[in-house]
């Protein structure tokens, strides 16, 4: 048995808090009866309805994808461009990506049907560590790396402290490879940060997300997360 709001959140109805509101507003039924109290426990066979629409309670599943370039982080695209879920042929659950990577960004992407974990991971206050490797234009100086670490202003707001490491520079091609670790998840954040210090990104890969990295996964490959990996993610999101 599990709490009604938890089961609803798991099924992707909304965050646990918003599910509580739905319950107290009298919009939720269990086995045909309106429930307005928050303590109610349900089991797998109970029928839950929100606004008279049954909640589809799939088993939660969790995947890690090495996202290739030129693919949209979405479940569908109005311009019929390839989307990441196209790669999950044979997976019947309705999974969706946790957060997004740009069309041309590669690397670690989690997909799940667990709405609650997804919301937890994406919440800015949980500050999951993300490691990116960027190939940038120009030979980046230590001074610029320090600026990135202290924070740069993008769209009127300073970025939170980051870590950087210069991995290599190519004098002939006038490019640098930099590893950058951030905790926020603002839109196109890494590209905007490097732009702000005058070194536009040419290529970007997310190498790690919390406890997860790309080990063993080629571009376009995915695997199911192990139980302990999902637990670790939950712990990271709670810290
Ligand atoms: N930062 C970016 O600029 N792009 C991404 O895809 C991810 C992080």
Coordinates of C-alpha atoms and ligand atoms in Angstrom, one line a residue:
X1 CA 0.0 0.0 0.0
X2 CA 1.2 3.5 -0.8
X3 CA -0.1 7.0 -0.2
X4 CA -2.6 8.2 -2.9
X5 CA -0.7 11.4 -3.7
X6 CA 2.6 9.4 -4.1
X7 CA 1.0 6.9 -6.5
X8 CA -0.5 9.8 -8.5
X9 CA 2.8 11.6 -8.7
X10 CA 4.5 8.4 -9.8
X11 CA 2.0 8.0 -12.5
X12 CA 3.0 11.5 -13.8
X13 CA -0.3 13.3 -12.9
X14 CA 1.7 16.2 -11.3
X15 CA 4.1 16.9 -8.4
X16 CA 3.2 15.3 -5.1
X17 CA 2.1 18.7 -3.7
X18 CA -0.1 19.5 -6.6
X19 CA -1.7 16.0 -6.3
X20 CA -2.5 16.8 -2.7
X21 CA -4.3 19.9 -3.9
X22 CA -6.2 17.9 -6.4
X23 CA -7.3 15.5 -3.6
X24 CA -8.3 18.3 -1.2
X25 CA -10.2 20.0 -4.0
X26 CA -12.3 16.8 -4.3
X27 CA -11.2 16.0 -7.9
X28 CA -9.8 12.5 -7.1
X29 CA -11.8 9.3 -6.8
X30 CA -10.6 5.9 -5.6
X31 CA -12.8 3.0 -6.7
X32 CA -15.5 5.4 -7.7
X33 CA -15.6 7.4 -4.3
X34 CA -14.4 10.9 -4.0
X35 CA -11.4 11.1 -1.6
X36 CA -10.6 14.5 0.1
X37 CA -8.3 13.3 2.9
X38 CA -4.5 13.1 2.4
X39 CA -3.8 9.9 4.5
X40 CA -5.5 7.4 2.1
X41 CA -3.5 4.4 1.1
X42 CA -4.0 2.6 -2.2
X43 CA -2.8 -0.6 -3.7
X44 CA -2.0 -1.7 -7.3
X45 CA -5.6 -2.8 -8.0
X46 CA -7.3 0.3 -6.9
X47 CA -8.9 2.5 -9.6
X48 CA -7.8 6.1 -9.3
X49 CA -9.5 8.8 -11.3
X50 CA -8.8 12.5 -11.6
X51 CA -11.7 14.6 -12.9
X52 CA -13.3 11.3 -13.8
X53 CA -10.4 10.3 -16.0
X54 CA -8.6 7.0 -15.0
X55 CA -5.0 7.4 -14.1
X56 CA -2.8 5.0 -16.0
X57 CA -0.5 3.4 -13.5
X58 CA 2.4 2.0 -15.4
X59 CA 5.3 0.3 -13.6
X60 CA 8.0 3.0 -13.3
X61 CA 10.9 2.5 -15.7
X62 CA 14.2 4.4 -15.9
X63 CA 16.7 4.6 -18.8
X64 CA 20.0 6.2 -19.5
X65 CA 20.6 7.3 -23.1
X66 CA 23.8 8.5 -24.8
X67 CA 22.0 11.1 -26.9
X68 CA 23.3 11.5 -30.4
X69 CA 23.7 14.9 -32.2
X70 CA 20.8 16.2 -34.3
X71 CA 18.0 14.8 -32.3
X72 CA 15.3 16.7 -30.4
X73 CA 14.9 16.0 -26.6
X74 CA 11.2 15.5 -26.8
X75 CA 8.6 12.7 -27.4
X76 CA 7.3 14.3 -30.7
X77 CA 8.2 17.2 -33.0
X78 CA 5.8 19.3 -35.0
X79 CA 8.4 19.5 -37.8
X80 CA 8.9 15.7 -37.9
X81 CA 12.5 15.9 -36.9
X82 CA 14.0 12.8 -35.1
X83 CA 13.2 12.7 -31.3
X84 CA 15.1 10.8 -28.6
X85 CA 12.2 8.5 -27.9
X86 CA 12.5 7.1 -31.5
X87 CA 15.5 5.2 -30.2
X88 CA 13.4 3.3 -27.6
X89 CA 11.9 0.9 -30.1
X90 CA 10.2 -1.9 -28.2
X91 CA 9.7 0.0 -24.9
X92 CA 6.0 0.1 -24.3
X93 CA 5.9 2.6 -21.4
X94 CA 5.3 6.2 -22.2
X95 CA 8.7 7.6 -21.2
X96 CA 9.9 11.2 -21.6
X97 CA 13.2 12.9 -21.1
X98 CA 14.2 14.5 -17.8
X99 CA 15.2 18.0 -18.7
X100 CA 16.7 18.7 -22.1
X101 CA 19.8 18.7 -24.2
X102 CA 20.0 20.9 -27.3
X103 CA 19.6 19.4 -30.7
X104 CA 23.3 19.4 -31.3
X105 CA 24.4 18.4 -27.7
X106 CA 25.3 14.8 -27.1
X107 CA 25.6 12.7 -23.9
X108 CA 23.8 11.6 -20.7
X109 CA 20.0 11.9 -20.8
X110 CA 17.6 10.1 -18.4
X111 CA 14.2 9.0 -19.7
X112 CA 11.5 7.8 -17.4
X113 CA 7.7 7.6 -16.9
X114 CA 8.2 8.5 -13.2
X115 CA 6.8 12.0 -13.0
X116 CA 7.7 12.4 -9.4
X117 CA 11.4 11.6 -9.8
X118 CA 11.5 13.7 -12.9
X119 CA 10.2 16.8 -11.1
X120 CA 12.5 16.2 -8.2
X121 CA 15.6 16.0 -10.4
X122 CA 14.6 19.1 -12.4
X123 CA 13.9 21.3 -9.4
X124 CA 16.6 24.0 -9.2
X125 CA 16.9 23.6 -5.4
X126 CA 18.2 20.1 -5.7
X127 CA 21.3 21.1 -7.7
X128 CA 22.2 17.8 -9.3
X129 CA 25.8 18.0 -10.5
X130 CA 26.2 17.9 -14.3
X131 CA 29.6 17.5 -16.0
X132 CA 30.0 18.9 -19.6
X133 CA 32.9 18.8 -22.0
X134 CA 32.9 21.7 -24.4
X135 CA 35.0 22.4 -27.5
X136 CA 35.2 26.1 -27.7
X137 CA 36.5 28.6 -30.2
X138 CA 39.8 30.2 -29.3
X139 CA 42.6 29.5 -26.8
X140 CA 40.8 30.1 -23.5
X141 CA 42.9 31.8 -20.7
X142 CA 42.9 30.9 -17.0
X143 CA 41.3 34.3 -16.3
X144 CA 38.3 33.3 -18.3
X145 CA 38.0 29.9 -16.6
X146 CA 38.1 31.7 -13.3
X147 CA 35.3 34.0 -14.4
X148 CA 33.2 31.0 -15.4
X149 CA 33.9 29.4 -12.0
X150 CA 32.9 32.6 -10.0
X151 CA 29.8 33.1 -12.2
X152 CA 28.9 35.1 -15.3
X153 CA 25.8 37.1 -15.9
X154 CA 23.4 35.5 -18.4
X155 CA 20.1 37.1 -19.0
X156 CA 20.5 39.4 -16.1
X157 CA 21.3 36.7 -13.5
X158 CA 24.6 35.5 -12.3
X159 CA 25.3 31.8 -12.7
X160 CA 26.1 29.8 -9.5
X161 CA 29.7 28.7 -8.8
X162 CA 31.1 26.1 -11.2
X163 CA 34.2 24.0 -11.6
X164 CA 36.3 24.1 -14.8
X165 CA 39.3 22.2 -16.1
X166 CA 41.2 22.9 -19.3
X167 CA 41.6 19.5 -20.9
X168 CA 43.5 20.6 -24.1
X169 CA 44.2 23.5 -26.5
X170 CA 44.9 23.3 -30.2
X171 CA 47.0 26.2 -31.3
X172 CA 46.8 25.4 -35.0
X173 CA 43.0 25.2 -34.9
X174 CA 42.6 27.8 -32.3
X175 CA 40.2 25.7 -30.1
X176 CA 40.2 24.6 -26.5
X177 CA 38.5 21.6 -24.8
X178 CA 37.1 22.5 -21.3
X179 CA 35.4 20.4 -18.8
X180 CA 32.8 22.4 -16.8
X181 CA 30.7 21.2 -13.9
X182 CA 27.5 23.1 -13.0
X183 CA 24.6 22.5 -10.7
X184 CA 22.0 24.6 -12.3
X185 CA 19.9 23.8 -15.4
X186 CA 19.1 27.0 -17.1
X187 CA 18.2 27.0 -20.8
X188 CA 21.4 26.6 -23.0
X189 CA 23.3 27.5 -19.9
X190 CA 26.8 26.1 -20.9
X191 CA 26.7 27.7 -24.3
X192 CA 25.6 31.0 -22.9
X193 CA 28.3 30.9 -20.2
X194 CA 31.1 30.4 -22.7
X195 CA 29.6 33.0 -25.0
X196 CA 29.7 35.4 -22.1
X197 CA 33.5 35.0 -21.8
X198 CA 34.0 35.3 -25.6
X199 CA 34.5 31.6 -26.5
X200 CA 31.5 30.2 -28.4
X201 CA 30.9 26.5 -28.0
X202 CA 31.4 24.4 -31.1
X203 CA 30.6 21.0 -29.6
X204 CA 29.0 20.0 -26.3
X205 CA 28.7 16.7 -24.5
X206 CA 27.2 16.0 -21.1
X207 CA 29.5 13.4 -19.6
X208 CA 27.8 12.9 -16.3
X209 CA 24.5 13.6 -14.5
X210 CA 24.8 13.0 -10.8
X211 CA 26.0 9.5 -10.3
X212 CA 25.5 8.5 -14.0
X213 CA 28.0 8.6 -16.8
X214 CA 28.4 7.4 -20.3
X215 CA 30.6 4.4 -19.6
X216 CA 29.8 1.5 -21.9
X217 CA 27.3 3.4 -24.0
X218 CA 28.1 4.4 -27.6
X219 CA 26.2 7.3 -29.2
X220 CA 22.5 6.4 -29.6
X221 CA 22.7 3.4 -27.2
X222 CA 20.7 3.2 -24.0
X223 CA 20.3 0.9 -21.0
X224 CA 17.9 0.5 -18.1
X225 CA 19.1 2.0 -14.9
X226 CA 19.8 -0.4 -12.0
X227 CA 17.7 -0.2 -8.9
X228 CA 20.6 1.2 -6.8
X229 CA 21.3 3.9 -9.5
X230 CA 17.7 5.1 -9.2
X231 CA 18.0 5.1 -5.4
X232 CA 21.2 7.1 -5.6
X233 CA 19.5 9.6 -7.9
X234 CA 16.7 10.0 -5.4
X235 CA 19.2 10.5 -2.6
X236 CA 21.0 13.2 -4.6
X237 CA 17.8 15.0 -5.3
X238 CA 16.9 15.0 -1.6
X239 CA 20.3 16.3 -0.4
Ligands
LIG1 N1 23.9 23.7 -21.8 C1 23.7 24.0 -23.1 O1 24.1 25.1 -23.5 N2 23.2 23.1 -23.9 C2 22.8 21.9 -23.5 O2 22.3 21.1 -24.3 C3 22.9 21.6 -22.1 C4 23.5 22.5 -21.3

